[in-house]
Every structure is written in structure tokens, then in C-alpha cells.
mmCIF file of C-alpha atoms and ligand atoms in Angstrom:
data_model
loop_
_atom_site.group_PDB
_atom_site.id
_atom_site.type_symbol
_atom_site.label_atom_id
_atom_site.label_comp_id
_atom_site.label_asym_id
_atom_site.label_seq_id
_atom_site.Cartn_x
_atom_site.Cartn_y
_atom_site.Cartn_z
ATOM 1 C CA UNK A 266 0.000 0.000 0.000
ATOM 2 C CA UNK A 267 1.356 3.391 -0.949
ATOM 3 C CA UNK A 268 0.141 6.968 -0.748
ATOM 4 C CA UNK A 269 1.265 8.980 -3.770
ATOM 5 C CA UNK A 270 -0.269 12.335 -3.002
ATOM 6 C CA UNK A 271 -1.951 14.228 -0.200
ATOM 7 C CA UNK A 272 -3.974 17.400 -0.830
ATOM 8 C CA UNK A 273 -5.273 19.535 1.990
ATOM 9 C CA UNK A 274 -7.621 22.504 1.803
ATOM 10 C CA UNK A 275 -8.219 24.543 4.943
ATOM 11 C CA UNK A 276 -7.288 21.542 7.081
ATOM 12 C CA UNK A 277 -5.870 22.554 10.517
ATOM 13 C CA UNK A 278 -3.084 25.083 9.785
ATOM 14 C CA UNK A 279 -2.828 24.157 6.068
ATOM 15 C CA UNK A 280 -4.640 26.489 3.667
ATOM 16 C CA UNK A 281 -3.785 24.790 0.410
ATOM 17 C CA UNK A 282 -1.115 22.132 -0.104
ATOM 18 C CA UNK A 283 -0.449 19.204 -2.424
ATOM 19 C CA UNK A 284 2.425 16.891 -1.483
ATOM 20 C CA UNK A 285 3.849 14.009 -3.510
ATOM 21 C CA UNK A 286 5.442 11.210 -1.504
ATOM 22 C CA UNK A 287 8.133 8.638 -2.076
ATOM 23 C CA UNK A 288 7.201 4.972 -1.708
ATOM 24 C CA UNK A 289 9.811 4.551 1.032
ATOM 25 C CA UNK A 290 10.417 6.902 3.917
ATOM 26 C CA UNK A 291 9.057 10.433 4.139
ATOM 27 C CA UNK A 292 10.440 12.567 6.938
ATOM 28 C CA UNK A 293 8.750 15.786 8.104
ATOM 29 C CA UNK A 294 11.156 18.023 9.965
ATOM 30 C CA UNK A 295 10.285 21.241 11.751
ATOM 31 C CA UNK A 296 10.086 23.055 15.081
ATOM 32 C CA UNK A 297 7.133 22.644 17.447
ATOM 33 C CA UNK A 298 3.597 23.603 16.453
ATOM 34 C CA UNK A 299 4.303 23.998 12.737
ATOM 35 C CA UNK A 300 1.961 21.299 11.401
ATOM 36 C CA UNK A 301 3.932 18.016 11.372
ATOM 37 C CA UNK A 302 1.386 16.029 13.367
ATOM 38 C CA UNK A 303 -1.423 17.659 11.384
ATOM 39 C CA UNK A 304 -0.071 15.913 8.274
ATOM 40 C CA UNK A 305 -0.050 12.501 9.971
ATOM 41 C CA UNK A 306 -3.499 13.231 11.371
ATOM 42 C CA UNK A 307 -4.778 13.832 7.820
ATOM 43 C CA UNK A 308 -3.375 10.482 6.661
ATOM 44 C CA UNK A 309 -4.784 8.722 9.727
ATOM 45 C CA UNK A 310 -8.183 10.280 9.078
ATOM 46 C CA UNK A 311 -8.133 8.985 5.514
ATOM 47 C CA UNK A 312 -7.459 5.497 6.859
ATOM 48 C CA UNK A 313 -9.733 5.342 9.897
ATOM 49 C CA UNK A 314 -12.372 7.978 9.153
ATOM 50 C CA UNK A 315 -11.646 9.651 12.477
ATOM 51 C CA UNK A 316 -8.852 11.654 14.022
ATOM 52 C CA UNK A 317 -6.574 10.140 16.655
ATOM 53 C CA UNK A 318 -6.625 13.483 18.510
ATOM 54 C CA UNK A 319 -10.178 14.765 18.482
ATOM 55 C CA UNK A 320 -13.769 13.625 18.120
ATOM 56 C CA UNK A 321 -14.836 17.088 17.001
ATOM 57 C CA UNK A 322 -14.559 17.527 13.246
ATOM 58 C CA UNK A 323 -15.015 21.275 13.608
ATOM 59 C CA UNK A 324 -11.508 21.491 15.121
ATOM 60 C CA UNK A 325 -10.076 20.171 11.862
ATOM 61 C CA UNK A 326 -11.279 23.145 9.818
ATOM 62 C CA UNK A 327 -8.928 26.103 9.457
ATOM 63 C CA UNK A 328 -10.059 28.805 11.844
ATOM 64 C CA UNK A 329 -12.972 30.864 10.525
ATOM 65 C CA UNK A 330 -13.307 28.854 7.318
ATOM 66 C CA UNK A 331 -16.610 27.165 6.426
ATOM 67 C CA UNK A 332 -15.157 23.842 5.203
ATOM 68 C CA UNK A 333 -12.023 21.726 4.826
ATOM 69 C CA UNK A 334 -10.974 18.708 2.824
ATOM 70 C CA UNK A 335 -8.395 15.946 2.741
ATOM 71 C CA UNK A 336 -7.720 14.092 -0.481
ATOM 72 C CA UNK A 337 -5.436 11.089 -0.731
ATOM 73 C CA UNK A 338 -4.320 9.274 -3.886
ATOM 74 C CA UNK A 339 -3.111 5.815 -2.958
ATOM 75 C CA UNK A 340 -2.215 2.517 -4.566
ATOM 76 C CA UNK A 341 -3.787 -0.640 -3.228
ATOM 77 C CA UNK A 342 -3.331 -4.037 -4.860
ATOM 78 C CA UNK A 343 -1.629 -2.181 -7.746
ATOM 79 C CA UNK A 344 -4.694 -0.028 -8.443
ATOM 80 C CA UNK A 345 -4.799 3.713 -7.920
ATOM 81 C CA UNK A 346 -7.609 4.955 -5.661
ATOM 82 C CA UNK A 347 -8.740 8.324 -4.441
ATOM 83 C CA UNK A 348 -10.338 9.089 -1.131
ATOM 84 C CA UNK A 349 -11.699 12.496 -0.277
ATOM 85 C CA UNK A 350 -13.150 13.623 3.035
ATOM 86 C CA UNK A 351 -14.990 16.940 3.242
ATOM 87 C CA UNK A 352 -15.659 18.601 6.560
ATOM 88 C CA UNK A 353 -18.350 21.241 6.529
ATOM 89 C CA UNK A 354 -19.035 23.301 9.633
ATOM 90 C CA UNK A 355 -21.973 21.920 11.658
ATOM 91 C CA UNK A 356 -22.618 19.057 9.245
ATOM 92 C CA UNK A 357 -21.589 15.420 9.032
ATOM 93 C CA UNK A 358 -18.458 14.796 7.029
ATOM 94 C CA UNK A 359 -18.804 13.547 3.464
ATOM 95 C CA UNK A 360 -16.595 10.819 2.063
ATOM 96 C CA UNK A 361 -15.966 10.067 -1.590
ATOM 97 C CA UNK A 362 -14.116 6.871 -2.485
ATOM 98 C CA UNK A 363 -13.143 6.873 -6.160
ATOM 99 C CA UNK A 364 -15.726 9.641 -6.586
ATOM 100 C CA UNK A 365 -18.568 7.565 -5.064
ATOM 101 C CA UNK A 366 -20.110 8.436 -1.686
ATOM 102 C CA UNK A 367 -18.989 6.106 1.105
ATOM 103 C CA UNK A 368 -20.658 5.850 4.535
ATOM 104 C CA UNK A 369 -18.199 6.716 7.316
ATOM 105 C CA UNK A 370 -18.538 3.261 8.920
ATOM 106 C CA UNK A 371 -17.227 1.669 5.691
ATOM 107 C CA UNK A 372 -14.024 3.648 5.358
ATOM 108 C CA UNK A 373 -11.880 1.278 7.473
ATOM 109 C CA UNK A 374 -10.044 -1.205 5.286
ATOM 110 C CA UNK A 375 -9.622 1.103 2.258
ATOM 111 C CA UNK A 376 -6.292 2.729 3.091
ATOM 112 C CA UNK A 377 -4.606 0.832 5.903
ATOM 113 C CA UNK A 378 -2.387 2.733 8.343
ATOM 114 C CA UNK A 379 -0.661 2.072 11.632
ATOM 115 C CA UNK A 380 0.099 5.014 13.877
ATOM 116 C CA UNK A 381 2.877 4.936 16.432
ATOM 117 C CA UNK A 382 3.011 7.997 18.677
ATOM 118 C CA UNK A 383 4.455 8.678 22.130
ATOM 119 C CA UNK A 384 1.022 7.873 23.649
ATOM 120 C CA UNK A 385 1.467 4.303 22.414
ATOM 121 C CA UNK A 386 4.283 3.928 24.875
ATOM 122 C CA UNK A 387 1.461 3.680 27.419
ATOM 123 C CA UNK A 388 0.075 0.633 25.667
ATOM 124 C CA UNK A 389 1.523 -1.658 28.294
ATOM 125 C CA UNK A 390 1.187 0.453 31.412
ATOM 126 C CA UNK A 391 -2.085 2.155 30.524
ATOM 127 C CA UNK A 392 -5.739 1.133 30.862
ATOM 128 C CA UNK A 393 -7.106 -2.060 29.219
ATOM 129 C CA UNK A 394 -9.153 0.086 26.797
ATOM 130 C CA UNK A 395 -5.881 1.112 25.075
ATOM 131 C CA UNK A 396 -4.924 -2.524 24.464
ATOM 132 C CA UNK A 397 -8.404 -3.393 23.236
ATOM 133 C CA UNK A 398 -8.292 -0.448 20.834
ATOM 134 C CA UNK A 399 -4.873 -1.556 19.590
ATOM 135 C CA UNK A 400 -6.229 -5.033 18.878
ATOM 136 C CA UNK A 401 -9.473 -3.763 17.349
ATOM 137 C CA UNK A 402 -7.685 -1.347 15.008
ATOM 138 C CA UNK A 403 -5.463 -4.129 13.818
ATOM 139 C CA UNK A 404 -8.241 -6.655 13.193
ATOM 140 C CA UNK A 405 -10.607 -4.080 11.692
ATOM 141 C CA UNK A 406 -8.108 -3.027 9.045
ATOM 142 C CA UNK A 407 -7.335 -6.606 8.105
ATOM 143 C CA UNK A 408 -10.977 -7.622 8.253
ATOM 144 C CA UNK A 409 -13.397 -4.675 7.695
ATOM 145 C CA UNK A 410 -16.582 -6.675 8.581
ATOM 146 C CA UNK A 411 -15.093 -7.033 12.078
ATOM 147 C CA UNK A 412 -15.186 -3.242 12.440
ATOM 148 C CA UNK A 413 -18.882 -3.147 11.602
ATOM 149 C CA UNK A 414 -19.582 -6.032 14.003
ATOM 150 C CA UNK A 415 -17.786 -4.092 16.693
ATOM 151 C CA UNK A 416 -19.809 -0.928 16.030
ATOM 152 C CA UNK A 417 -22.944 -3.019 16.145
ATOM 153 C CA UNK A 418 -21.937 -4.675 19.397
ATOM 154 C CA UNK A 419 -21.171 -1.301 21.009
ATOM 155 C CA UNK A 420 -24.527 0.073 19.892
ATOM 156 C CA UNK A 421 -26.384 -2.926 21.370
ATOM 157 C CA UNK A 422 -24.371 -2.680 24.549
ATOM 158 C CA UNK A 423 -25.257 0.941 25.094
ATOM 159 C CA UNK A 424 -28.946 0.117 24.485
ATOM 160 C CA UNK A 425 -28.770 -2.745 27.001
ATOM 161 C CA UNK A 426 -27.106 -0.414 29.503
ATOM 162 C CA UNK A 427 -29.877 2.173 29.054
ATOM 163 C CA UNK A 428 -32.429 -0.554 29.655
ATOM 164 C CA UNK A 429 -30.595 -1.719 32.786
ATOM 165 C CA UNK A 430 -30.826 1.796 34.179
ATOM 166 C CA UNK A 431 -34.551 1.983 33.415
ATOM 167 C CA UNK A 432 -35.081 -1.368 35.168
ATOM 168 C CA UNK A 433 -33.154 -0.067 38.154
ATOM 169 C CA UNK A 434 -35.454 2.947 38.274
ATOM 170 C CA UNK A 435 -38.470 0.599 37.915
ATOM 171 C CA UNK A 436 -39.405 2.189 34.591
ATOM 172 C CA UNK A 437 -39.054 -1.061 32.628
ATOM 173 C CA UNK A 438 -39.438 -4.773 33.305
ATOM 174 C CA UNK A 439 -36.617 -7.335 33.495
ATOM 175 C CA UNK A 440 -38.218 -9.515 30.816
ATOM 176 C CA UNK A 441 -37.167 -6.933 28.234
ATOM 177 C CA UNK A 442 -33.542 -7.960 28.737
ATOM 178 C CA UNK A 443 -33.940 -11.441 27.218
ATOM 179 C CA UNK A 444 -33.816 -10.456 23.498
ATOM 180 C CA UNK A 445 -30.860 -8.137 24.146
ATOM 181 C CA UNK A 446 -28.933 -10.861 25.972
ATOM 182 C CA UNK A 447 -29.555 -13.242 23.092
ATOM 183 C CA UNK A 448 -28.197 -10.810 20.501
ATOM 184 C CA UNK A 449 -25.346 -9.497 22.613
ATOM 185 C CA UNK A 450 -24.145 -13.011 23.459
ATOM 186 C CA UNK A 451 -24.014 -13.855 19.731
ATOM 187 C CA UNK A 452 -22.143 -10.666 18.791
ATOM 188 C CA UNK A 453 -19.761 -11.002 21.761
ATOM 189 C CA UNK A 454 -18.906 -14.560 20.696
ATOM 190 C CA UNK A 455 -18.063 -13.492 17.123
ATOM 191 C CA UNK A 456 -15.834 -10.631 18.312
ATOM 192 C CA UNK A 457 -14.050 -12.712 20.933
ATOM 193 C CA UNK A 458 -13.375 -15.544 18.500
ATOM 194 C CA UNK A 459 -11.750 -13.135 16.026
ATOM 195 C CA UNK A 460 -9.694 -11.541 18.784
ATOM 196 C CA UNK A 461 -8.476 -14.920 20.010
ATOM 197 C CA UNK A 462 -7.425 -15.895 16.476
ATOM 198 C CA UNK A 463 -5.639 -12.576 15.969
ATOM 199 C CA UNK A 464 -3.761 -12.805 19.277
ATOM 200 C CA UNK A 465 -2.514 -16.279 18.374
ATOM 201 C CA UNK A 466 -0.751 -14.791 15.330
ATOM 202 C CA UNK A 467 0.237 -11.598 17.092
ATOM 203 C CA UNK A 468 2.109 -13.350 19.891
ATOM 204 C CA UNK A 469 4.220 -15.295 17.424
ATOM 205 C CA UNK A 470 5.072 -12.242 15.299
ATOM 206 C CA UNK A 471 5.722 -9.989 18.308
ATOM 207 C CA UNK A 472 8.030 -12.514 19.930
ATOM 208 C CA UNK A 473 10.222 -12.703 16.821
ATOM 209 C CA UNK A 474 10.793 -8.943 16.985
ATOM 210 C CA UNK A 475 11.167 -8.915 20.733
ATOM 211 C CA UNK A 476 13.875 -11.578 20.594
ATOM 212 C CA UNK A 477 15.687 -9.699 17.841
ATOM 213 C CA UNK A 478 15.738 -6.398 19.744
ATOM 214 C CA UNK A 479 16.881 -8.122 22.965
ATOM 215 C CA UNK A 480 19.490 -10.355 21.252
ATOM 216 C CA UNK A 481 17.374 -13.417 22.127
ATOM 217 C CA UNK A 482 17.570 -12.686 25.856
ATOM 218 C CA UNK A 483 13.828 -12.176 26.281
ATOM 219 C CA UNK A 484 10.712 -13.986 25.140
ATOM 220 C CA UNK A 485 7.454 -12.128 24.792
ATOM 221 C CA UNK A 486 4.094 -13.849 25.096
ATOM 222 C CA UNK A 487 0.898 -11.991 24.327
ATOM 223 C CA UNK A 488 -2.333 -13.597 25.493
ATOM 224 C CA UNK A 489 -5.972 -12.632 25.505
ATOM 225 C CA UNK A 490 -7.516 -12.336 28.916
ATOM 226 C CA UNK A 491 -11.148 -13.276 28.650
ATOM 227 C CA UNK A 492 -12.762 -11.900 31.753
ATOM 228 C CA UNK A 493 -13.801 -14.960 33.777
ATOM 229 C CA UNK A 494 -13.056 -17.739 31.282
ATOM 230 C CA UNK A 495 -10.111 -20.085 30.697
ATOM 231 C CA UNK A 496 -8.576 -19.737 27.210
ATOM 232 C CA UNK A 497 -8.955 -23.468 26.579
ATOM 233 C CA UNK A 498 -12.700 -23.499 27.201
ATOM 234 C CA UNK A 499 -13.756 -21.307 24.322
ATOM 235 C CA UNK A 500 -15.670 -23.769 22.085
ATOM 236 C CA UNK A 501 -19.122 -22.503 23.016
ATOM 237 C CA UNK A 502 -18.591 -18.795 23.534
ATOM 238 C CA UNK A 503 -22.143 -17.930 22.592
ATOM 239 C CA UNK A 504 -23.557 -20.268 25.257
ATOM 240 C CA UNK A 505 -21.017 -19.077 27.799
ATOM 241 C CA UNK A 506 -21.818 -15.381 27.270
ATOM 242 C CA UNK A 507 -25.508 -16.123 27.434
ATOM 243 C CA UNK A 508 -25.088 -17.921 30.728
ATOM 244 C CA UNK A 509 -22.866 -15.169 32.166
ATOM 245 C CA UNK A 510 -25.280 -12.376 31.187
ATOM 246 C CA UNK A 511 -28.024 -14.273 32.991
ATOM 247 C CA UNK A 512 -25.866 -14.960 36.042
ATOM 248 C CA UNK A 513 -24.737 -11.326 36.314
ATOM 249 C CA UNK A 514 -28.126 -9.820 35.672
ATOM 250 C CA UNK A 515 -28.876 -8.481 39.157
ATOM 251 C CA UNK A 516 -25.399 -7.022 39.447
ATOM 252 C CA UNK A 517 -25.750 -5.395 36.006
ATOM 253 C CA UNK A 518 -29.093 -3.853 36.988
ATOM 254 C CA UNK A 519 -27.530 -2.534 40.162
ATOM 255 C CA UNK A 520 -24.563 -0.957 38.342
ATOM 256 C CA UNK A 521 -26.492 0.039 35.211
ATOM 257 C CA UNK A 522 -23.766 -1.478 33.036
ATOM 258 C CA UNK A 523 -22.885 -4.827 31.483
ATOM 259 C CA UNK A 524 -20.134 -6.581 33.414
ATOM 260 C CA UNK A 525 -19.206 -9.270 30.932
ATOM 261 C CA UNK A 526 -18.234 -9.147 27.265
ATOM 262 C CA UNK A 527 -15.344 -8.244 24.981
ATOM 263 C CA UNK A 528 -15.587 -4.634 26.175
ATOM 264 C CA UNK A 529 -14.157 -5.878 29.508
ATOM 265 C CA UNK A 530 -11.322 -8.083 28.191
ATOM 266 C CA UNK A 531 -7.635 -7.323 28.064
ATOM 267 C CA UNK A 532 -4.298 -8.331 26.585
ATOM 268 C CA UNK A 533 -1.655 -9.720 28.892
ATOM 269 C CA UNK A 534 2.018 -9.465 28.018
ATOM 270 C CA UNK A 535 4.606 -11.659 29.666
ATOM 271 C CA UNK A 536 8.361 -11.267 29.280
ATOM 272 C CA UNK A 537 10.270 -14.350 30.360
ATOM 273 C CA UNK A 538 7.128 -15.386 32.238
ATOM 274 C CA UNK A 539 6.714 -12.118 34.172
ATOM 275 C CA UNK A 540 3.887 -9.659 33.611
ATOM 276 C CA UNK A 541 5.380 -6.764 31.664
ATOM 277 C CA UNK A 542 2.798 -4.369 33.034
ATOM 278 C CA UNK A 543 3.712 -4.970 36.663
ATOM 279 C CA UNK A 544 7.339 -5.975 36.503
ATOM 280 C CA UNK A 545 8.772 -4.624 33.245
ATOM 281 C CA UNK A 546 11.245 -1.745 33.299
ATOM 282 C CA UNK A 547 10.418 1.280 31.184
ATOM 283 C CA UNK A 548 12.926 0.054 28.581
ATOM 284 C CA UNK A 549 11.388 -3.427 28.483
ATOM 285 C CA UNK A 550 7.951 -1.921 28.088
ATOM 286 C CA UNK A 551 9.174 0.188 25.162
ATOM 287 C CA UNK A 552 10.630 -2.891 23.521
ATOM 288 C CA UNK A 553 7.303 -4.658 24.069
ATOM 289 C CA UNK A 554 5.382 -1.807 22.422
ATOM 290 C CA UNK A 555 7.764 -1.684 19.470
ATOM 291 C CA UNK A 556 7.501 -5.460 19.029
ATOM 292 C CA UNK A 557 3.693 -5.192 19.092
ATOM 293 C CA UNK A 558 3.672 -2.418 16.516
ATOM 294 C CA UNK A 559 5.985 -4.304 14.152
ATOM 295 C CA UNK A 560 3.847 -7.413 14.653
ATOM 296 C CA UNK A 561 0.765 -5.355 13.800
ATOM 297 C CA UNK A 562 2.327 -4.344 10.466
ATOM 298 C CA UNK A 563 3.080 -7.964 9.665
ATOM 299 C CA UNK A 564 -0.336 -9.145 10.782
ATOM 300 C CA UNK A 565 -2.037 -6.793 8.321
ATOM 301 C CA UNK A 566 0.404 -7.834 5.591
ATOM 302 C CA UNK A 567 -0.311 -11.505 6.207
ATOM 303 C CA UNK A 568 -4.086 -10.953 6.151
ATOM 304 C CA UNK A 569 -4.361 -8.515 3.227
ATOM 305 C CA UNK A 570 -1.234 -9.225 1.193
ATOM 306 C CA UNK A 571 0.130 -5.682 1.673
ATOM 307 C CA UNK A 572 1.829 -3.718 4.392
ATOM 308 C CA UNK A 573 -0.186 -0.757 5.684
ATOM 309 C CA UNK A 574 1.452 2.654 5.660
ATOM 310 C CA UNK A 575 3.218 3.535 8.916
ATOM 311 C CA UNK A 576 2.871 6.892 10.685
ATOM 312 C CA UNK A 577 5.592 7.576 13.252
ATOM 313 C CA UNK A 578 4.760 10.697 15.208
ATOM 314 C CA UNK A 579 7.727 11.955 17.152
ATOM 315 C CA UNK A 580 8.788 8.512 18.359
ATOM 316 C CA UNK A 581 12.382 8.424 17.116
ATOM 317 C CA UNK A 582 13.530 10.532 20.054
ATOM 318 C CA UNK A 583 11.707 8.188 22.449
ATOM 319 C CA UNK A 584 13.575 5.084 21.309
ATOM 320 C CA UNK A 585 17.173 4.225 22.044
ATOM 321 C CA UNK A 586 19.673 3.398 19.296
ATOM 322 C CA UNK A 587 19.012 -0.383 19.303
ATOM 323 C CA UNK A 588 15.250 -0.024 19.074
ATOM 324 C CA UNK A 589 15.537 2.755 16.475
ATOM 325 C CA UNK A 590 17.762 0.669 14.289
ATOM 326 C CA UNK A 591 15.456 -2.397 14.546
ATOM 327 C CA UNK A 592 12.602 -0.167 13.470
ATOM 328 C CA UNK A 593 14.408 1.489 10.567
ATOM 329 C CA UNK A 594 15.866 -1.808 9.395
ATOM 330 C CA UNK A 595 12.443 -3.367 9.308
ATOM 331 C CA UNK A 596 10.617 -0.593 7.485
ATOM 332 C CA UNK A 597 13.344 0.228 4.965
ATOM 333 C CA UNK A 598 12.192 -0.665 1.447
ATOM 334 C CA UNK A 599 9.266 -2.575 2.876
ATOM 335 C CA UNK A 600 6.757 -0.200 4.440
ATOM 336 C CA UNK A 601 5.907 3.284 3.222
ATOM 337 C CA UNK A 602 6.565 5.386 6.288
ATOM 338 C CA UNK A 603 5.849 8.963 7.377
ATOM 339 C CA UNK A 604 8.008 10.229 10.204
ATOM 340 C CA UNK A 605 7.823 13.503 12.104
ATOM 341 C CA UNK A 606 10.817 14.810 14.025
ATOM 342 C CA UNK A 607 12.042 18.099 15.415
ATOM 343 C CA UNK A 608 15.442 17.733 13.741
ATOM 344 C CA UNK A 609 17.451 15.505 11.455
ATOM 345 C CA UNK A 610 19.804 13.982 13.995
ATOM 346 C CA UNK A 611 18.345 10.461 13.791
ATOM 347 C CA UNK A 612 18.435 10.323 10.031
ATOM 348 C CA UNK A 613 21.783 11.958 9.168
ATOM 349 C CA UNK A 614 23.649 8.721 8.494
ATOM 350 C CA UNK A 615 20.833 6.704 7.032
ATOM 351 C CA UNK A 616 20.072 8.805 3.941
ATOM 352 C CA UNK A 617 16.602 7.421 3.937
ATOM 353 C CA UNK A 618 13.875 8.664 1.643
ATOM 354 C CA UNK A 619 12.596 12.159 1.168
ATOM 355 C CA UNK A 620 12.815 15.072 3.605
ATOM 356 C CA UNK A 621 10.265 17.854 3.936
ATOM 357 C CA UNK A 622 10.628 20.999 5.983
ATOM 358 C CA UNK A 623 7.440 22.010 7.764
ATOM 359 C CA UNK A 624 7.089 25.631 8.780
ATOM 360 C CA UNK A 625 3.858 27.421 9.740
ATOM 361 C CA UNK A 626 1.607 25.308 7.538
ATOM 362 C CA UNK A 627 3.978 25.244 4.549
ATOM 363 C CA UNK A 628 5.857 22.230 3.215
ATOM 364 C CA UNK A 629 9.092 22.401 1.241
ATOM 365 C CA UNK A 630 11.046 19.443 -0.024
HETATM 366 N N1 ATP B 752 -8.247 24.358 13.122
HETATM 367 C C1 ATP B 752 -7.050 24.934 13.056
HETATM 368 N N2 ATP B 752 -6.867 26.018 12.257
HETATM 369 C C2 ATP B 752 -5.639 26.602 12.160
HETATM 370 N N3 ATP B 752 -4.547 26.185 12.831
HETATM 371 C C3 ATP B 752 -4.684 25.116 13.627
HETATM 372 C C4 ATP B 752 -5.929 24.440 13.780
HETATM 373 N N4 ATP B 752 -5.749 23.393 14.634
HETATM 374 C C5 ATP B 752 -4.443 23.448 15.020
HETATM 375 N N5 ATP B 752 -3.811 24.475 14.418
HETATM 376 C C6 ATP B 752 -2.399 24.870 14.569
HETATM 377 O O1 ATP B 752 -1.572 23.785 14.184
HETATM 378 C C7 ATP B 752 -0.354 23.874 14.916
HETATM 379 C C8 ATP B 752 -0.026 22.537 15.557
HETATM 380 O O2 ATP B 752 0.355 21.674 14.570
HETATM 381 P P1 ATP B 752 0.895 20.227 14.928
HETATM 382 O O3 ATP B 752 0.121 19.637 16.031
HETATM 383 O O4 ATP B 752 0.951 19.507 13.642
HETATM 384 O O5 ATP B 752 2.337 20.586 15.473
HETATM 385 P P2 ATP B 752 3.727 19.814 15.301
HETATM 386 O O6 ATP B 752 4.491 20.469 14.195
HETATM 387 O O7 ATP B 752 3.490 18.366 15.204
HETATM 388 O O8 ATP B 752 4.388 20.198 16.669
HETATM 389 P P3 ATP B 752 5.044 19.305 17.833
HETATM 390 O O9 ATP B 752 6.412 18.965 17.332
HETATM 391 O O10 ATP B 752 5.052 20.261 18.972
HETATM 392 O O11 ATP B 752 4.151 18.130 18.053
HETATM 393 C C9 ATP B 752 -0.532 24.901 15.997
HETATM 394 O O12 ATP B 752 0.161 26.062 15.621
HETATM 395 C C10 ATP B 752 -2.022 25.147 16.023
HETATM 396 O O13 ATP B 752 -2.336 26.440 16.396
#
């Protein structure tokens, strides 16, 4: 997968730019607050249909302008595609894929992209929701129907939770829960099964990278923690979820939320048998995150036949020389990459790709 051109109109601090990219490494250099991350954000938006920084589209439009747009020309399976997103103040965004309207929920899976930013360094230490999102982004891009199943599951879950609250306030009867439990159990089983399959591949791929970065001193195991269930008893997930929803019902009514399901699961990472979250040093955790990110690239390649593009936002300065070189060695001539950095110090010797200077919303090669 390769992005050939990005055009922005009134997007963030860019009034009007068209940039052509190299198929290898593209490096955006510039001082703080000049628009480097805005460029990666535009590419991420084209891939995921949403920003990684805001849920408010209005923020994406150049101050005082009525509308903005992002247009990306990219090659997928050797065919050139165009994707355009228009943001109009106080309206829903419009998406055109090869000039045809595309609903926002169908954008995932068109242009695939992996983002690695300093916030990802919290992937191991941070809340379980971060690890679930990591896994969901990966599976959704490799398997777009999964993304829609996930949206559907989340919608049903929030409706069940509203009903639980009404039951708690004696405004609805408990019998109304039965059809929701039936549907939620089915959807939860489908999602969990796909996550378990993905983690099986992920652990193998991540361990290869982890061993390489640590000169074979450390083994990384990634496993899926299914809240309340042993990994080896997953044949009848639908039945199990159904039973659990029934068993937890009174507790769920009391809390007004659903206590079991894939929205409560987690990933567990072990290094040489020890939980990386509790016992890993900061350096080990960084290696774990890098190994996961590289594994994510390979997972998408193995599922779709192509590497996604890689967006590295300000992470070079966060990695030490060994991790940086593992990263650059892997992506070189393999993955089209977009890197932001404050200066050129990490790239001086490598003579990688194309360099762009970013200054106050302007881009010069
Ligand atoms: N809607 C908008 N309209 C105009 N300018 C905006 C808008 N949103 C953000 N900006 C400007 O974009 C700039 C920030 O750009 P960006 O986040 O890409 O910085 P950066 O170059 O990545 O910096 P750093 O290295 O500090 O992360 C700021 O100057 C901010 O004022």
C-alpha cells in the first residue's frame, strides 16, 4: 500500500497544499507547532475515518473557514484509488471513495495505516481500553466486517445499559432484557473468536521482533484475557456469554452497566514469564510496544497481502539506538513510512527517503 499524493484545503493550519510522496520513507522536519502532526493526522483520518486526537470535526477546519478537505491518492493491490473527506461546519463529514459516496462506517479497510506515537508507549502500562483499541484497530483493518460487528456490538451494549438503568429505576421490566442478551451473546462470541485468532498470530510475530531487539535474551508472550473464562474453554462462547449475562443480571441492573463481554477483556504481556505491566522496566515496556507495533504491520500484511502505511509521530527521540535501528531496518524498502521529528539527527547517516521541511503550515522538499 502506498500513498502517492496528499492534498489539503483549509485543514488545521494548512490552507492549500499538495504533497507528492516517495514509496519509502518520508520525513517531516520542523520546530514545534508547525503542522507536522497535522499531516499525519490527515493520513490517519483517511485510513480510519476519524482523528486520533479529536472527536470534534469542527476542530479540523482552518479557523474561521466554512469547510475543509483531505484528499489522498493511494495505490492498493496495484490499483490507484482516491479518497476524499470533506468537513463542513456543523454538518456530518462527506466521504468520496473513487468519486462515489462512502458511509463513514465503511471507510476502514480502504487505506490501511498504523500510527505509532508517544502515547502508544502507554500501551503496556495504561488502561485495558488502550490494548483493546490496539487489537481492534489491527483486526478491523485486516478484516473490515469485524469493524462493523464491533460498532454493532457497542450500539447494542449501550442500548442494554440504558435498559438496565430503566429497570433499576423501575421504569421497565426485566423480561425486556432477554432479546438483548440473546443478541449481545451472539455478537460477543463473534468478536471474541476473532480476537483470540488474531492474538494467536500476534504473539508469534511480536516474539520474533522482541527476541531480535533483545538479542534473544527475552521472550514475549501476548495472550488474551477473557474476563472470567479459561482460554482453553472457548468452544461454546455464545452459550457461555448467554449464561454469564443471565448470572450477572442483578449485578448489572444494580450498576447500570454490562459486566461481561469483549468490552471488559484485556491483553496480557509476559516477558520471560513475568507480567510486563507490573514488573517490566520502562525500557522493556518500550521494547514490548515496538515489538507489538511491528507485529501489527506484519499481521495486516499476512491478512491482506500488503503492508499498511506507517505513521511515526515523534517517536524516534523516544527510542534508544538499538530499538531505532530495529525499526528502521524493518521498514526500509518494505513499508511506506511517514516520520515527524524536530530535527534531522536520527536520520543523518541513514540517507533514507525524502525530507520535507514544515514551517507554519507550509511544506518544502
Ligand atoms: N483548526 C485549526 N486552524 C488553524 N490552525 C490550527 C488548527 N488546529 C491546530 N492548528 C495549529 O496547528 C499547529 C499545531 O500543529 P501540529 O500539532 O501539527 O504541530 P507539530 O508540528 O506536530 O508540533 P510538535 O512537534 O510540537 O508536536 C498549531 O500552531 C495550532 O495552532
